[in-house]
mmCIF file of C-alpha atoms in Angstrom:
data_model
loop_
_atom_site.group_PDB
_atom_site.id
_atom_site.type_symbol
_atom_site.label_atom_id
_atom_site.label_comp_id
_atom_site.label_asym_id
_atom_site.label_seq_id
_atom_site.Cartn_x
_atom_site.Cartn_y
_atom_site.Cartn_z
ATOM 1 C CA ALA A 1 -2.157 -14.620 10.019
ATOM 2 C CA GLN A 2 -4.045 -12.697 7.427
ATOM 3 C CA SER A 3 -2.621 -12.473 3.900
ATOM 4 C CA VAL A 4 -3.767 -11.815 0.400
ATOM 5 C CA THR A 5 -2.840 -13.382 -2.927
ATOM 6 C CA GLN A 6 -3.382 -11.696 -6.210
ATOM 7 C CA LEU A 7 -3.701 -13.982 -9.241
ATOM 8 C CA GLY A 8 -2.191 -12.606 -12.395
ATOM 9 C CA SER A 9 0.553 -9.970 -12.300
ATOM 10 C CA HIS A 10 -0.565 -8.569 -15.663
ATOM 11 C CA VAL A 11 -4.070 -8.245 -17.104
ATOM 12 C CA SER A 12 -4.924 -6.764 -20.501
ATOM 13 C CA VAL A 13 -8.447 -5.852 -21.584
ATOM 14 C CA SER A 14 -9.884 -3.983 -24.489
ATOM 15 C CA GLU A 15 -11.472 -0.629 -23.887
ATOM 16 C CA GLY A 16 -15.145 -1.243 -22.999
ATOM 17 C CA ALA A 17 -14.581 -4.806 -21.872
ATOM 18 C CA LEU A 18 -15.098 -6.266 -18.423
ATOM 19 C CA VAL A 19 -12.268 -5.831 -15.924
ATOM 20 C CA LEU A 20 -11.717 -8.681 -13.460
ATOM 21 C CA LEU A 21 -8.802 -8.604 -11.045
ATOM 22 C CA ARG A 22 -8.515 -11.489 -8.622
ATOM 23 C CA CYS A 23 -7.710 -11.487 -4.917
ATOM 24 C CA ASN A 24 -7.933 -14.335 -2.471
ATOM 25 C CA TYR A 25 -7.433 -13.954 1.222
ATOM 26 C CA SER A 26 -6.227 -16.283 3.944
ATOM 27 C CA SER A 27 -7.739 -15.726 7.304
ATOM 28 C CA SER A 28 -9.298 -17.611 10.159
ATOM 29 C CA VAL A 29 -11.711 -14.739 10.818
ATOM 30 C CA PRO A 30 -13.684 -12.475 8.515
ATOM 31 C CA PRO A 31 -11.155 -9.920 7.388
ATOM 32 C CA TYR A 32 -11.093 -6.330 6.432
ATOM 33 C CA LEU A 33 -10.198 -6.104 2.742
ATOM 34 C CA PHE A 34 -9.142 -3.256 0.552
ATOM 35 C CA TRP A 35 -8.354 -2.517 -3.052
ATOM 36 C CA TYR A 36 -5.902 0.276 -3.808
ATOM 37 C CA VAL A 37 -4.921 1.746 -7.164
ATOM 38 C CA GLN A 38 -1.563 3.207 -8.072
ATOM 39 C CA TYR A 39 -1.199 5.368 -11.155
ATOM 40 C CA PRO A 40 2.274 5.792 -12.621
ATOM 41 C CA ASN A 41 4.696 7.674 -10.367
ATOM 42 C CA GLN A 42 2.056 8.212 -7.717
ATOM 43 C CA GLY A 43 1.120 6.869 -4.299
ATOM 44 C CA LEU A 44 -1.667 4.462 -3.596
ATOM 45 C CA GLN A 45 -5.258 5.595 -3.514
ATOM 46 C CA LEU A 46 -8.117 3.683 -1.887
ATOM 47 C CA LEU A 47 -10.608 2.271 -4.408
ATOM 48 C CA LEU A 48 -12.922 0.494 -2.062
ATOM 49 C CA LYS A 49 -13.019 -1.453 1.212
ATOM 50 C CA TYR A 50 -14.941 -4.234 2.857
ATOM 51 C CA THR A 51 -15.296 -4.167 6.645
ATOM 52 C CA THR A 52 -18.614 -5.658 7.628
ATOM 53 C CA GLY A 53 -22.143 -5.747 6.255
ATOM 54 C CA ALA A 54 -23.011 -5.811 2.578
ATOM 55 C CA THR A 55 -20.735 -8.138 0.660
ATOM 56 C CA LEU A 56 -20.940 -6.194 -2.563
ATOM 57 C CA VAL A 57 -18.891 -3.074 -2.153
ATOM 58 C CA LYS A 58 -18.945 -0.163 -4.579
ATOM 59 C CA GLY A 59 -15.935 2.084 -4.954
ATOM 60 C CA ILE A 60 -14.766 5.023 -6.968
ATOM 61 C CA ASN A 61 -14.513 5.160 -10.777
ATOM 62 C CA GLY A 62 -17.181 2.502 -11.284
ATOM 63 C CA PHE A 63 -15.283 -0.312 -9.570
ATOM 64 C CA GLU A 64 -16.855 -2.813 -7.226
ATOM 65 C CA ALA A 65 -15.800 -5.928 -5.395
ATOM 66 C CA GLU A 66 -17.673 -8.815 -3.788
ATOM 67 C CA PHE A 67 -16.627 -10.496 -0.590
ATOM 68 C CA LYS A 68 -17.227 -14.270 -0.906
ATOM 69 C CA LYS A 69 -16.484 -16.108 2.277
ATOM 70 C CA SER A 70 -17.098 -19.497 0.709
ATOM 71 C CA GLU A 71 -14.406 -18.833 -1.867
ATOM 72 C CA THR A 72 -12.177 -16.649 0.374
ATOM 73 C CA SER A 73 -12.185 -14.148 -2.491
ATOM 74 C CA PHE A 74 -12.507 -10.426 -2.967
ATOM 75 C CA HIS A 75 -12.271 -9.915 -6.724
ATOM 76 C CA LEU A 76 -12.404 -6.446 -8.257
ATOM 77 C CA THR A 77 -14.600 -5.790 -11.259
ATOM 78 C CA LYS A 78 -15.628 -3.007 -13.573
ATOM 79 C CA PRO A 79 -18.183 -3.575 -16.315
ATOM 80 C CA SER A 80 -16.535 -1.419 -18.937
ATOM 81 C CA ALA A 81 -12.839 -0.569 -18.989
ATOM 82 C CA HIS A 82 -11.654 2.925 -19.780
ATOM 83 C CA MET A 83 -8.214 3.966 -20.889
ATOM 84 C CA SER A 84 -7.811 5.908 -17.643
ATOM 85 C CA ASP A 85 -8.120 2.642 -15.679
ATOM 86 C CA ALA A 86 -4.641 1.601 -16.725
ATOM 87 C CA ALA A 87 -2.745 1.350 -13.459
ATOM 88 C CA GLU A 88 -1.465 -1.116 -10.872
ATOM 89 C CA TYR A 89 -3.979 -2.524 -8.465
ATOM 90 C CA PHE A 90 -3.269 -3.894 -5.003
ATOM 91 C CA CYS A 91 -5.376 -5.969 -2.689
ATOM 92 C CA ALA A 92 -4.663 -5.496 1.014
ATOM 93 C CA THR A 93 -5.663 -6.578 4.461
ATOM 94 C CA PRO A 94 -4.688 -5.482 7.944
ATOM 95 C CA ASN A 95 -3.696 -7.846 10.665
ATOM 96 C CA THR A 96 -4.788 -7.579 14.295
ATOM 97 C CA GLY A 97 -1.915 -5.149 14.935
ATOM 98 C CA ASN A 98 -3.256 -2.760 12.296
ATOM 99 C CA GLN A 99 -0.372 -3.505 9.930
ATOM 100 C CA PHE A 100 -1.512 -3.489 6.332
ATOM 101 C CA TYR A 101 -0.296 -6.306 4.144
ATOM 102 C CA PHE A 102 -0.491 -6.050 0.343
ATOM 103 C CA GLY A 103 -0.614 -8.484 -2.486
ATOM 104 C CA THR A 104 2.071 -8.381 -5.165
ATOM 105 C CA GLY A 105 -0.103 -6.230 -7.450
ATOM 106 C CA THR A 106 -1.810 -6.583 -10.844
ATOM 107 C CA SER A 107 -0.878 -4.278 -13.652
ATOM 108 C CA LEU A 108 -3.900 -3.481 -15.808
ATOM 109 C CA THR A 109 -3.402 -2.529 -19.431
ATOM 110 C CA VAL A 110 -6.327 -1.168 -21.437
ATOM 111 C CA ILE A 111 -6.106 -1.685 -25.188
ATOM 112 C CA PRO A 112 -7.799 0.912 -27.388
ATOM 113 C CA ASN B 1 -5.141 19.380 4.179
ATOM 114 C CA ALA B 2 -1.872 17.947 2.901
ATOM 115 C CA GLY B 3 -2.387 14.362 4.092
ATOM 116 C CA VAL B 4 0.856 12.428 4.047
ATOM 117 C CA THR B 5 3.957 14.191 2.737
ATOM 118 C CA GLN B 6 7.272 12.530 1.997
ATOM 119 C CA THR B 7 10.612 14.253 1.482
ATOM 120 C CA PRO B 8 12.665 13.981 -0.621
ATOM 121 C CA LYS B 9 10.918 12.679 -3.714
ATOM 122 C CA PHE B 10 14.100 11.508 -5.404
ATOM 123 C CA ARG B 11 17.584 10.739 -4.199
ATOM 124 C CA VAL B 12 20.714 9.082 -5.476
ATOM 125 C CA LEU B 13 23.125 7.739 -2.935
ATOM 126 C CA LYS B 14 26.552 6.131 -3.179
ATOM 127 C CA THR B 15 27.059 2.792 -1.514
ATOM 128 C CA GLY B 16 27.847 3.325 2.134
ATOM 129 C CA GLN B 17 26.294 6.765 2.440
ATOM 130 C CA SER B 18 23.543 7.500 4.917
ATOM 131 C CA MET B 19 20.299 9.349 4.606
ATOM 132 C CA THR B 20 16.997 9.980 6.307
ATOM 133 C CA LEU B 21 13.582 9.999 4.669
ATOM 134 C CA LEU B 22 10.935 12.132 6.339
ATOM 135 C CA CYS B 23 7.261 11.405 6.491
ATOM 136 C CA ALA B 24 4.811 13.929 7.891
ATOM 137 C CA GLN B 25 1.052 13.539 8.314
ATOM 138 C CA ASP B 26 -1.449 16.145 9.435
ATOM 139 C CA MET B 27 -4.379 13.849 10.154
ATOM 140 C CA ASN B 28 -3.515 13.096 13.781
ATOM 141 C CA HIS B 29 -3.149 9.397 12.955
ATOM 142 C CA GLU B 30 -1.746 7.068 15.556
ATOM 143 C CA TYR B 31 -0.330 4.483 13.124
ATOM 144 C CA MET B 32 2.410 5.169 10.630
ATOM 145 C CA TYR B 33 4.239 2.837 8.268
ATOM 146 C CA TRP B 34 7.164 2.612 5.933
ATOM 147 C CA TYR B 35 6.974 0.335 2.927
ATOM 148 C CA ARG B 36 9.252 -0.395 0.020
ATOM 149 C CA GLN B 37 7.968 -1.231 -3.387
ATOM 150 C CA ASP B 38 9.939 -3.404 -5.752
ATOM 151 C CA PRO B 39 8.803 -4.853 -9.130
ATOM 152 C CA GLY B 40 6.818 -8.058 -8.753
ATOM 153 C CA MET B 41 6.949 -7.920 -4.972
ATOM 154 C CA GLY B 42 4.242 -5.445 -4.116
ATOM 155 C CA LEU B 43 4.656 -3.368 -1.001
ATOM 156 C CA ARG B 44 6.611 -4.800 1.845
ATOM 157 C CA LEU B 45 6.453 -3.417 5.352
ATOM 158 C CA ILE B 46 9.773 -2.162 6.692
ATOM 159 C CA HIS B 47 8.886 -0.667 10.059
ATOM 160 C CA TYR B 48 5.798 0.756 11.650
ATOM 161 C CA SER B 49 4.693 2.743 14.635
ATOM 162 C CA VAL B 50 1.535 2.475 16.715
ATOM 163 C CA GLY B 51 2.005 5.832 18.404
ATOM 164 C CA GLU B 52 4.408 8.571 19.351
ATOM 165 C CA GLY B 53 7.651 7.181 20.789
ATOM 166 C CA THR B 54 6.965 3.597 19.531
ATOM 167 C CA THR B 55 8.424 1.664 16.639
ATOM 168 C CA ALA B 56 8.330 -1.965 15.573
ATOM 169 C CA LYS B 57 9.862 -4.156 12.857
ATOM 170 C CA GLY B 58 7.878 -5.227 9.803
ATOM 171 C CA GLU B 59 8.724 -7.846 7.169
ATOM 172 C CA VAL B 60 11.999 -6.396 5.895
ATOM 173 C CA PRO B 61 13.616 -4.244 8.593
ATOM 174 C CA ASP B 62 17.274 -5.098 8.088
ATOM 175 C CA GLY B 63 19.429 -2.112 7.111
ATOM 176 C CA TYR B 64 16.842 0.451 8.200
ATOM 177 C CA ASN B 65 16.094 2.338 11.418
ATOM 178 C CA VAL B 66 13.136 4.502 12.298
ATOM 179 C CA SER B 67 12.122 7.070 14.852
ATOM 180 C CA ARG B 68 8.822 8.617 15.861
ATOM 181 C CA LEU B 69 9.661 11.458 18.258
ATOM 182 C CA LYS B 70 6.581 13.416 17.285
ATOM 183 C CA LYS B 71 3.183 12.005 16.478
ATOM 184 C CA GLN B 72 3.056 13.640 13.081
ATOM 185 C CA ASN B 73 6.497 12.561 11.876
ATOM 186 C CA PHE B 74 7.985 9.202 11.090
ATOM 187 C CA LEU B 75 11.631 9.056 9.944
ATOM 188 C CA LEU B 76 13.271 6.232 8.040
ATOM 189 C CA GLY B 77 17.049 6.074 8.163
ATOM 190 C CA LEU B 78 19.575 4.183 6.127
ATOM 191 C CA GLU B 79 22.895 4.122 7.963
ATOM 192 C CA SER B 80 24.995 2.557 5.211
ATOM 193 C CA ALA B 81 23.153 2.366 1.937
ATOM 194 C CA ALA B 82 23.492 -0.697 -0.269
ATOM 195 C CA PRO B 83 22.431 -1.275 -3.881
ATOM 196 C CA SER B 84 19.795 -3.710 -2.654
ATOM 197 C CA GLN B 85 18.044 -0.767 -1.021
ATOM 198 C CA THR B 86 17.354 0.802 -4.396
ATOM 199 C CA SER B 87 13.548 1.018 -4.371
ATOM 200 C CA VAL B 88 10.563 3.247 -4.092
ATOM 201 C CA TYR B 89 9.684 3.995 -0.503
ATOM 202 C CA PHE B 90 6.175 4.825 0.658
ATOM 203 C CA CYS B 91 4.994 6.167 3.916
ATOM 204 C CA ALA B 92 1.442 5.679 5.087
ATOM 205 C CA SER B 93 -0.667 6.535 8.099
ATOM 206 C CA SER B 94 -3.939 5.301 9.502
ATOM 207 C CA TYR B 95 -6.240 5.723 12.455
ATOM 208 C CA SER B 96 -7.774 2.275 12.461
ATOM 209 C CA PHE B 97 -8.468 -0.715 10.292
ATOM 210 C CA ALA B 98 -10.549 1.590 8.115
ATOM 211 C CA ARG B 99 -7.890 2.584 5.631
ATOM 212 C CA ALA B 100 -4.316 3.723 5.146
ATOM 213 C CA PHE B 101 -3.360 7.005 3.534
ATOM 214 C CA PHE B 102 -0.210 7.058 1.417
ATOM 215 C CA GLY B 103 2.390 9.602 0.499
ATOM 216 C CA GLN B 104 3.588 10.103 -3.066
ATOM 217 C CA GLY B 105 6.723 8.045 -2.620
ATOM 218 C CA THR B 106 10.502 8.530 -2.574
ATOM 219 C CA ARG B 107 12.490 7.027 -5.408
ATOM 220 C CA LEU B 108 15.937 6.017 -4.061
ATOM 221 C CA THR B 109 18.780 4.796 -6.180
ATOM 222 C CA VAL B 110 21.958 3.478 -4.555
ATOM 223 C CA VAL B 111 24.933 3.231 -6.910
#
């Protein structure tokens, strides 16, 4: 069954520094993979998604993620953190029944 | 286009009380889901539906019931609330593997 694991429940970066949030997936077939962002007291918003094709996926707000089959990873990056990026980030994947399963989340803090 | 709307947004219940959370979507999506979010545990699937009149159990279904009498609505019921059900509940809908759309959440406290 598909699942995702997020490494690091809390990540702190300085404003302007690289953001790297880690997600590894477990699947016997190439998966669909998603990153969602949750701002305080809000629902989840889609940042980006990988389905098929290009392994480097660009999303909103300058985020991107690379699907690496050899490493079973789908890490989220942003070259330069902004204060507004402070939020909780979730990696997710659907199973064959279209049920979406989420990682435990990574809380990003941006230090001025 | 409202997307996914959850009501209520906040609720406080006493142990043993019952309540129903309503989720409505206006995107004609076949799939709907109820999740609960707890600190350090991410989102866990409670129940889901693959179409009008269908429901199925997710990872943590105990203590909850659901109904999908109309395609646009997905109701989550708590028959006898327990403190362990204190959580933030999210409804979502989707039309395929492409993405899920989420509501704004319901913050439930059981005292």
